[in-house]
Amino acid sequence: MFKANCEFTAGFGVAYNPNIFNHSLEHPFQHPLIITDSQKLRPGRIMPPSNVTRVVDANVVHLENEIPFNGSFRLFIYAGLSQSPKKGAHKALVDFAENLTARDSFYSRFGCEDRRRDNHHDMDNPHSRFFSLALVLAAKRPEIEISDLPDVFRDYSGRVYADDRKDIKVLDAKASAHAKVGLTGDEGAVVVVRPDGH
């Protein structure tokens, strides 16, 4: 009872039922790439808290709090354990970026008209008012060079993170933030978080 009450007052106990934004097995859109059986991520709930290292300034931050509540859907891209941050060694990430920025993608369709505007002062939404990106790489911070990443992530340089912090809840994990969302192998994932954080 005490734990349940603490979860509720902290926001972690809030759970929204399946609806158009919270996927479920009854949702009208089904696809094999949508993970429906995760014990770590549950639609309609807050993302598990994780500490990561922000690459641009080496500060340890709470990943789930990094993107402000700005009305945008947040896309947390977990690159997976096999994706090296070295140039030319992250094909899946390059493919993802190319498809994300293609003219007919959802990201481009809801993009900003003027891509040449001052991205420095709008680092959370440089391309679209509807989506904010955060990239989490399973690597040590000194191994990551932002200029080696696909272009779309360079505009989000303040939202690139090294998953290099140990966590007592997943001590054996090679990358604790990945493990806390259920990723322990080479697979990556995109975690979509609603504008209200659930």
Coordinates of N, CA and C in Angstrom, one line a residue:
M1 N 0.8 -1.2 0.0 CA 0.0 0.0 0.0 C 0.9 1.3 0.0
F2 N 1.9 1.3 0.9 CA 2.8 2.4 1.0 C 3.5 2.7 -0.4
K3 N 4.0 1.6 -1.0 CA 4.7 1.7 -2.2 C 3.8 2.2 -3.3
A4 N 2.6 1.7 -3.4 CA 1.6 2.1 -4.4 C 1.3 3.6 -4.2
N5 N 1.1 4.0 -3.0 CA 0.8 5.5 -2.7 C 2.0 6.3 -3.1
C6 N 3.2 5.9 -2.8 CA 4.4 6.7 -3.2 C 4.5 6.8 -4.7
E7 N 4.3 5.7 -5.4 CA 4.3 5.7 -6.9 C 3.3 6.7 -7.4
F8 N 2.1 6.7 -6.9 CA 1.1 7.6 -7.4 C 1.5 9.1 -7.2
T9 N 1.9 9.4 -6.0 CA 2.3 10.8 -5.7 C 3.5 11.3 -6.4
A10 N 4.4 10.4 -6.8 CA 5.6 10.7 -7.6 C 5.3 10.7 -9.1
G11 N 4.1 10.3 -9.5 CA 3.7 10.2 -10.9 C 4.0 8.9 -11.5
F12 N 4.7 8.0 -10.9 CA 5.1 6.7 -11.5 C 3.9 5.8 -11.5
G13 N 2.9 6.0 -10.6 CA 1.8 5.1 -10.5 C 0.7 5.5 -11.4
V14 N 0.8 6.6 -12.1 CA -0.3 7.0 -13.0 C -0.2 6.1 -14.2
A15 N -1.3 5.6 -14.6 CA -1.4 4.7 -15.8 C -2.6 5.1 -16.6
Y16 N -2.4 5.4 -17.9 CA -3.5 5.7 -18.8 C -3.9 4.5 -19.5
N17 N -5.2 4.3 -19.7 CA -5.7 3.1 -20.4 C -5.4 3.3 -21.9
P18 N -5.5 2.1 -22.6 CA -5.2 2.2 -24.0 C -6.1 3.2 -24.7
N19 N -5.6 3.9 -25.6 CA -6.3 4.9 -26.5 C -5.6 5.1 -27.7
I20 N -5.9 6.1 -28.5 CA -5.2 6.3 -29.8 C -3.7 6.6 -29.6
F21 N -3.3 7.2 -28.5 CA -1.9 7.5 -28.2 C -1.2 6.4 -27.5
N22 N -1.9 5.6 -26.7 CA -1.3 4.5 -25.9 C -1.6 3.2 -26.6
H23 N -0.6 2.6 -27.2 CA -0.8 1.4 -28.0 C -1.2 0.2 -27.1
S24 N -1.9 -0.7 -27.7 CA -2.3 -1.9 -27.0 C -2.5 -3.0 -28.0
L25 N -2.8 -4.2 -27.6 CA -3.1 -5.3 -28.5 C -4.4 -5.0 -29.3
E26 N -5.3 -4.2 -28.8 CA -6.5 -3.9 -29.4 C -6.4 -2.6 -30.3
H27 N -5.3 -2.0 -30.4 CA -5.1 -0.8 -31.2 C -5.3 -1.1 -32.6
P28 N -5.9 -0.2 -33.4 CA -6.2 -0.5 -34.8 C -4.9 -0.7 -35.7
F29 N -3.8 -0.1 -35.3 CA -2.6 -0.3 -36.0 C -1.7 -1.3 -35.3
Q30 N -1.4 -2.3 -36.0 CA -0.5 -3.3 -35.4 C 0.7 -3.5 -36.4
H31 N 1.9 -3.7 -35.9 CA 3.1 -3.9 -36.7 C 4.1 -4.7 -35.9
P32 N 4.8 -5.6 -36.6 CA 5.8 -6.4 -35.9 C 6.9 -5.6 -35.2
L33 N 7.1 -4.4 -35.6 CA 8.2 -3.6 -35.0 C 7.7 -3.0 -33.7
I34 N 6.4 -3.0 -33.4 CA 5.9 -2.4 -32.2 C 6.0 -3.5 -31.1
I35 N 6.8 -3.2 -30.0 CA 7.0 -4.2 -29.0 C 5.7 -4.1 -28.0
T36 N 5.0 -5.2 -27.9 CA 3.8 -5.2 -27.1 C 3.9 -6.0 -25.9
D37 N 5.0 -6.8 -25.7 CA 5.1 -7.6 -24.5 C 6.3 -7.2 -23.6
S38 N 6.6 -6.0 -23.6 CA 7.7 -5.5 -22.7 C 7.3 -5.4 -21.2
Q39 N 8.1 -5.9 -20.4 CA 7.8 -5.8 -18.9 C 8.4 -4.5 -18.4
K40 N 9.3 -3.9 -19.1 CA 9.9 -2.7 -18.7 C 9.2 -1.4 -19.1
L41 N 8.7 -1.4 -20.4 CA 8.0 -0.2 -20.9 C 6.5 -0.6 -21.1
R42 N 5.7 0.2 -20.5 CA 4.3 0.0 -20.6 C 3.6 1.2 -21.1
P43 N 2.8 1.1 -22.2 CA 2.2 2.3 -22.7 C 1.3 2.9 -21.7
G44 N 1.3 4.3 -21.7 CA 0.5 5.0 -20.7 C 1.1 5.3 -19.4
R45 N 2.4 4.8 -19.2 CA 3.1 5.0 -18.0 C 4.4 5.8 -18.2
I46 N 4.9 6.4 -17.2 CA 6.2 7.1 -17.3 C 7.3 6.2 -17.6
M47 N 8.3 6.7 -18.4 CA 9.4 5.9 -18.8 C 10.3 5.6 -17.6
P48 N 10.9 4.5 -17.5 CA 11.8 4.2 -16.3 C 12.9 5.2 -16.2
P49 N 13.2 5.7 -15.0 CA 14.2 6.7 -14.8 C 15.6 6.1 -15.1
S50 N 16.5 6.9 -15.8 CA 17.8 6.5 -16.1 C 18.8 7.7 -16.0
N51 N 20.0 7.4 -15.5 CA 21.0 8.4 -15.5 C 22.0 8.1 -16.7
V52 N 22.3 9.2 -17.5 CA 23.2 9.1 -18.6 C 24.1 10.3 -18.6
T53 N 25.1 10.2 -19.5 CA 26.0 11.4 -19.6 C 25.7 12.1 -20.8
R54 N 25.5 13.4 -20.7 CA 25.2 14.3 -21.8 C 26.6 14.5 -22.5
V55 N 26.7 14.2 -23.8 CA 28.0 14.2 -24.5 C 28.6 15.6 -24.6
V56 N 27.8 16.7 -24.9 CA 28.4 18.0 -25.1 C 29.1 18.6 -23.9
D57 N 28.7 18.3 -22.7 CA 29.3 18.9 -21.5 C 29.7 17.9 -20.4
A58 N 29.5 16.6 -20.6 CA 29.9 15.6 -19.7 C 29.1 15.6 -18.4
N59 N 28.0 16.3 -18.3 CA 27.1 16.3 -17.1 C 26.3 15.0 -17.1
V60 N 26.2 14.4 -15.9 CA 25.3 13.3 -15.7 C 23.9 13.8 -15.4
V61 N 22.9 13.3 -16.2 CA 21.6 13.9 -16.2 C 20.6 12.7 -16.1
H62 N 19.4 13.1 -15.7 CA 18.2 12.2 -15.7 C 17.6 12.2 -17.1
L63 N 17.7 11.2 -17.8 CA 17.3 11.1 -19.2 C 15.8 11.5 -19.4
E64 N 15.0 11.0 -18.5 CA 13.5 11.2 -18.6 C 13.2 12.7 -18.4
N65 N 14.0 13.5 -17.8 CA 13.8 14.9 -17.6 C 14.5 15.9 -18.5
E66 N 15.2 15.3 -19.5 CA 16.1 16.2 -20.3 C 15.3 17.0 -21.3
I67 N 14.3 16.5 -21.9 CA 13.5 17.2 -22.9 C 12.4 17.9 -22.1
P68 N 12.3 19.2 -22.2 CA 11.2 19.9 -21.4 C 9.8 19.6 -21.9
F69 N 8.9 19.9 -21.0 CA 7.5 19.7 -21.4 C 7.1 20.9 -22.3
N70 N 7.3 20.7 -23.6 CA 7.1 21.7 -24.6 C 6.0 21.5 -25.6
G71 N 5.2 20.5 -25.3 CA 4.1 20.2 -26.2 C 4.4 19.2 -27.3
S72 N 5.7 18.7 -27.3 CA 6.1 17.8 -28.4 C 6.1 16.4 -27.9
F73 N 5.9 15.5 -28.9 CA 6.2 14.1 -28.6 C 7.7 13.9 -28.5
R74 N 8.1 13.1 -27.6 CA 9.6 12.9 -27.4 C 10.0 11.5 -28.0
L75 N 10.9 11.5 -28.8 CA 11.4 10.2 -29.4 C 12.8 10.0 -28.8
F76 N 12.9 9.0 -27.9 CA 14.1 8.6 -27.3 C 14.7 7.4 -28.2
I77 N 15.8 7.6 -28.9 CA 16.3 6.6 -29.8 C 17.5 5.9 -29.0
Y78 N 17.2 4.7 -28.7 CA 18.3 3.8 -28.1 C 18.9 3.1 -29.2
A79 N 20.2 3.4 -29.5 CA 20.9 2.8 -30.6 C 21.2 1.3 -30.5
G80 N 21.2 0.8 -29.3 CA 21.5 -0.7 -29.2 C 23.0 -0.9 -28.9
L81 N 23.3 -2.0 -28.4 CA 24.7 -2.3 -28.0 C 25.7 -2.5 -29.1
S82 N 25.2 -2.9 -30.3 CA 26.1 -3.1 -31.4 C 26.4 -1.9 -32.2
Q83 N 25.8 -0.8 -32.0 CA 26.0 0.4 -32.8 C 27.2 1.2 -32.2
S84 N 28.3 1.1 -32.8 CA 29.5 1.9 -32.4 C 29.2 3.4 -32.8
P85 N 29.7 4.3 -31.9 CA 29.5 5.7 -32.3 C 30.5 6.2 -33.3
K86 N 31.5 5.3 -33.7 CA 32.5 5.7 -34.7 C 31.9 5.9 -36.1
K87 N 32.4 6.8 -36.8 CA 31.9 7.1 -38.2 C 32.0 5.9 -39.1
G88 N 30.9 5.6 -39.7 CA 30.8 4.4 -40.6 C 30.5 3.1 -39.9
A89 N 30.4 3.1 -38.6 CA 30.2 1.9 -37.9 C 28.8 1.8 -37.2
H90 N 27.9 2.7 -37.7 CA 26.5 2.7 -37.1 C 25.5 2.7 -38.2
K91 N 25.5 1.6 -39.1 CA 24.6 1.6 -40.2 C 23.1 1.7 -39.9
A92 N 22.7 1.0 -38.8 CA 21.3 1.1 -38.4 C 20.9 2.5 -38.1
L93 N 21.8 3.2 -37.4 CA 21.5 4.6 -37.0 C 21.4 5.5 -38.3
V94 N 22.3 5.3 -39.2 CA 22.3 6.0 -40.5 C 21.0 5.7 -41.2
D95 N 20.6 4.5 -41.3 CA 19.4 4.1 -42.0 C 18.2 4.7 -41.4
F96 N 18.2 4.7 -40.0 CA 17.1 5.3 -39.3 C 17.0 6.8 -39.6
A97 N 18.1 7.5 -39.6 CA 18.2 8.9 -39.8 C 17.7 9.3 -41.2
E98 N 18.1 8.5 -42.2 CA 17.7 8.7 -43.6 C 16.2 8.6 -43.8
N99 N 15.6 7.5 -43.1 CA 14.2 7.3 -43.3 C 13.4 8.4 -42.5
L100 N 14.0 8.8 -41.3 CA 13.3 9.8 -40.5 C 13.2 11.1 -41.3
T101 N 14.3 11.5 -42.0 CA 14.3 12.8 -42.7 C 13.9 12.7 -44.1
A102 N 13.4 11.5 -44.6 CA 12.9 11.4 -46.0 C 11.7 12.4 -46.2
R103 N 11.5 12.8 -47.4 CA 10.4 13.8 -47.6 C 9.0 13.3 -47.2
D104 N 8.8 12.0 -47.4 CA 7.5 11.5 -47.1 C 7.3 10.9 -45.7
S105 N 8.3 11.1 -44.8 CA 8.2 10.6 -43.4 C 7.3 11.5 -42.6
F106 N 6.8 10.9 -41.5 CA 6.0 11.7 -40.5 C 6.8 12.9 -40.0
Y107 N 8.0 12.7 -39.8 CA 8.9 13.7 -39.2 C 9.0 14.9 -40.1
S108 N 9.2 14.6 -41.4 CA 9.3 15.7 -42.4 C 8.0 16.3 -42.7
R109 N 6.9 15.6 -42.7 CA 5.6 16.1 -43.0 C 5.2 17.2 -42.0
F110 N 5.6 17.0 -40.8 CA 5.3 17.9 -39.7 C 6.5 18.8 -39.3
G111 N 7.4 19.0 -40.3 CA 8.6 19.7 -40.1 C 8.4 21.2 -40.2
C112 N 9.4 22.0 -39.9 CA 9.4 23.4 -40.0 C 9.7 23.8 -41.4
E113 N 9.1 24.9 -41.9 CA 9.2 25.4 -43.2 C 10.7 25.8 -43.5
D114 N 11.3 26.5 -42.5 CA 12.6 27.1 -42.7 C 13.6 26.3 -41.9
R115 N 14.3 25.4 -42.5 CA 15.3 24.6 -41.8 C 16.6 25.4 -41.5
R116 N 16.7 26.6 -42.0 CA 17.9 27.3 -41.9 C 17.9 28.3 -40.7
R117 N 16.8 28.3 -39.9 CA 16.7 29.2 -38.8 C 17.7 28.8 -37.7
D118 N 17.8 29.7 -36.7 CA 18.8 29.5 -35.6 C 18.5 28.3 -34.7
N119 N 19.1 27.2 -35.0 CA 18.8 26.0 -34.2 C 19.4 26.0 -32.8
H120 N 20.4 26.9 -32.6 CA 21.0 27.0 -31.3 C 20.0 27.4 -30.2
H121 N 19.1 28.3 -30.6 CA 18.1 28.8 -29.6 C 16.8 28.0 -29.6
D122 N 16.8 26.9 -30.4 CA 15.6 26.0 -30.3 C 16.1 24.6 -30.4
M123 N 17.0 24.2 -29.5 CA 17.7 22.9 -29.6 C 16.7 21.7 -29.3
D124 N 15.6 22.0 -28.8 CA 14.6 20.9 -28.5 C 13.7 20.6 -29.7
N125 N 13.6 21.6 -30.6 CA 12.7 21.4 -31.8 C 13.3 22.1 -33.0
P126 N 14.5 21.7 -33.4 CA 15.1 22.3 -34.6 C 14.5 22.0 -35.9
H127 N 13.8 20.9 -36.0 CA 13.1 20.5 -37.3 C 11.6 20.5 -37.3
S128 N 11.0 20.3 -36.1 CA 9.6 20.2 -36.0 C 9.1 20.6 -34.7
R129 N 8.0 21.3 -34.7 CA 7.3 21.7 -33.4 C 6.7 20.5 -32.7
F130 N 6.5 19.4 -33.4 CA 5.7 18.3 -32.9 C 6.6 17.2 -32.3
F131 N 7.9 17.2 -32.6 CA 8.7 16.1 -32.2 C 10.1 16.6 -31.7
S132 N 10.5 16.0 -30.6 CA 11.9 16.3 -30.0 C 12.6 14.9 -30.0
L133 N 13.9 14.9 -30.4 CA 14.7 13.7 -30.4 C 15.7 13.7 -29.3
A134 N 16.0 12.5 -28.8 CA 17.1 12.3 -27.9 C 17.8 11.0 -28.3
L135 N 19.1 11.0 -28.5 CA 19.8 9.8 -28.9 C 20.7 9.3 -27.8
V136 N 20.5 8.0 -27.5 CA 21.2 7.3 -26.4 C 22.1 6.3 -27.0
L137 N 23.4 6.4 -26.9 CA 24.4 5.5 -27.4 C 25.0 4.7 -26.3
A138 N 25.1 3.4 -26.5 CA 25.7 2.5 -25.5 C 27.2 2.5 -25.7
A139 N 27.8 3.6 -25.2 CA 29.3 3.8 -25.3 C 29.7 4.8 -24.3
K140 N 31.0 4.9 -24.0 CA 31.6 5.8 -23.1 C 31.6 7.2 -23.8
R141 N 31.4 8.2 -23.0 CA 31.4 9.6 -23.5 C 32.6 9.9 -24.4
P142 N 33.8 9.6 -24.0 CA 35.0 10.0 -24.9 C 35.0 9.3 -26.2
E143 N 34.2 8.2 -26.4 CA 34.2 7.5 -27.6 C 33.2 8.2 -28.6
I144 N 32.4 9.1 -28.2 CA 31.4 9.6 -29.0 C 31.8 11.0 -29.6
E145 N 31.8 11.1 -30.9 CA 32.1 12.4 -31.6 C 30.8 12.8 -32.3
I146 N 30.2 13.8 -31.9 CA 28.9 14.2 -32.5 C 29.0 14.5 -34.0
S147 N 30.1 15.0 -34.4 CA 30.3 15.3 -35.8 C 30.3 14.0 -36.7
D148 N 30.5 12.9 -36.1 CA 30.4 11.6 -36.8 C 29.0 11.0 -36.9
L149 N 28.1 11.6 -36.3 CA 26.7 11.1 -36.3 C 26.0 11.6 -37.5
P150 N 24.9 11.0 -37.9 CA 24.0 11.5 -39.0 C 23.6 13.0 -38.7
D151 N 23.4 13.7 -39.8 CA 23.1 15.1 -39.7 C 21.9 15.5 -38.8
V152 N 20.9 14.7 -38.8 CA 19.7 15.0 -38.0 C 20.1 15.1 -36.5
F153 N 21.0 14.3 -36.1 CA 21.4 14.2 -34.6 C 22.4 15.4 -34.3
R154 N 23.1 15.9 -35.3 CA 24.0 17.0 -35.0 C 23.2 18.2 -34.6
D155 N 22.0 18.4 -35.2 CA 21.2 19.6 -34.8 C 20.6 19.4 -33.4
Y156 N 20.7 18.2 -32.9 CA 20.2 17.9 -31.5 C 21.5 17.6 -30.6
S157 N 22.6 18.3 -30.9 CA 23.8 17.9 -30.2 C 23.7 17.9 -28.7
G158 N 22.8 18.8 -28.1 CA 22.6 18.8 -26.7 C 21.7 17.7 -26.2
R159 N 21.3 16.9 -27.1 CA 20.4 15.7 -26.7 C 21.0 14.4 -27.1
V160 N 22.3 14.3 -27.2 CA 23.0 13.1 -27.5 C 23.7 12.6 -26.1
Y161 N 23.4 11.4 -25.8 CA 23.8 10.9 -24.5 C 24.7 9.6 -24.6
A162 N 25.6 9.5 -23.6 CA 26.3 8.2 -23.5 C 25.7 7.4 -22.4
D163 N 25.4 6.2 -22.7 CA 24.8 5.2 -21.7 C 26.0 4.6 -21.0
D164 N 26.6 5.3 -20.1 CA 27.9 4.8 -19.5 C 27.8 4.8 -18.0
R165 N 26.6 5.0 -17.4 CA 26.5 5.0 -16.0 C 26.0 3.7 -15.4
K166 N 26.6 3.3 -14.3 CA 26.2 2.0 -13.7 C 24.9 2.3 -12.9
D167 N 24.1 1.3 -12.7 CA 22.8 1.4 -12.0 C 22.6 0.2 -11.1
I168 N 22.3 0.4 -9.9 CA 22.2 -0.7 -9.0 C 21.1 -1.7 -9.3
K169 N 20.1 -1.2 -10.1 CA 19.0 -2.0 -10.4 C 19.3 -3.0 -11.6
V170 N 20.3 -2.7 -12.3 CA 20.8 -3.5 -13.4 C 22.3 -3.6 -13.5
L171 N 22.9 -4.1 -12.4 CA 24.3 -4.1 -12.2 C 25.1 -4.8 -13.3
D172 N 24.6 -5.8 -13.9 CA 25.3 -6.6 -14.9 C 25.1 -6.1 -16.3
A173 N 24.4 -5.0 -16.4 CA 24.1 -4.5 -17.8 C 25.3 -3.8 -18.3
K174 N 25.5 -3.9 -19.6 CA 26.6 -3.2 -20.3 C 26.2 -1.7 -20.5
A175 N 24.9 -1.5 -20.7 CA 24.4 -0.2 -20.8 C 23.1 -0.1 -20.0
S176 N 23.1 0.6 -18.9 CA 22.0 0.5 -17.9 C 20.7 1.2 -18.4
A177 N 20.8 2.3 -19.1 CA 19.6 2.9 -19.6 C 18.9 2.0 -20.7
H178 N 19.7 1.4 -21.5 CA 19.1 0.4 -22.5 C 18.5 -0.7 -21.7
A179 N 19.1 -1.3 -20.7 CA 18.6 -2.4 -19.9 C 17.3 -2.0 -19.2
K180 N 17.2 -0.8 -18.7 CA 16.0 -0.4 -18.0 C 14.8 -0.2 -18.9
V181 N 15.0 -0.2 -20.2 CA 13.8 -0.2 -21.1 C 13.6 -1.5 -21.8
G182 N 14.5 -2.5 -21.3 CA 14.3 -3.9 -21.8 C 15.2 -4.3 -23.0
L183 N 16.2 -3.5 -23.3 CA 17.2 -3.8 -24.4 C 18.5 -4.3 -23.8
T184 N 18.8 -5.5 -24.0 CA 20.0 -6.1 -23.5 C 20.9 -6.7 -24.6
G185 N 20.4 -6.7 -25.8 CA 21.2 -7.3 -26.9 C 21.6 -6.2 -27.9
D186 N 21.7 -6.6 -29.1 CA 22.1 -5.7 -30.2 C 21.0 -4.8 -30.7
E187 N 19.8 -5.2 -30.3 CA 18.6 -4.4 -30.9 C 18.6 -3.0 -30.3
G188 N 18.1 -2.1 -31.1 CA 17.8 -0.8 -30.6 C 16.3 -0.6 -30.5
A189 N 15.9 0.6 -30.2 CA 14.5 0.9 -30.1 C 14.2 2.4 -30.1
V190 N 13.0 2.8 -30.5 CA 12.6 4.2 -30.4 C 11.4 4.2 -29.4
V191 N 11.6 4.9 -28.3 CA 10.6 5.0 -27.3 C 9.9 6.3 -27.5
V192 N 8.6 6.3 -27.8 CA 7.8 7.5 -28.0 C 7.1 7.8 -26.7
V193 N 7.3 9.1 -26.3 CA 6.7 9.5 -25.0 C 5.8 10.7 -25.4
R194 N 4.6 10.6 -24.9 CA 3.6 11.7 -25.1 C 4.0 13.0 -24.6
P195 N 3.4 14.1 -25.0 CA 3.8 15.4 -24.5 C 3.7 15.6 -23.0
D196 N 2.8 14.8 -22.4 CA 2.6 14.9 -20.9 C 3.6 14.0 -20.2
G197 N 4.5 13.3 -20.8 CA 5.5 12.5 -20.2 C 5.1 11.0 -20.0
H198 N 4.0 10.6 -20.5 CA 3.5 9.2 -20.3 C 3.6 8.5 -21.7

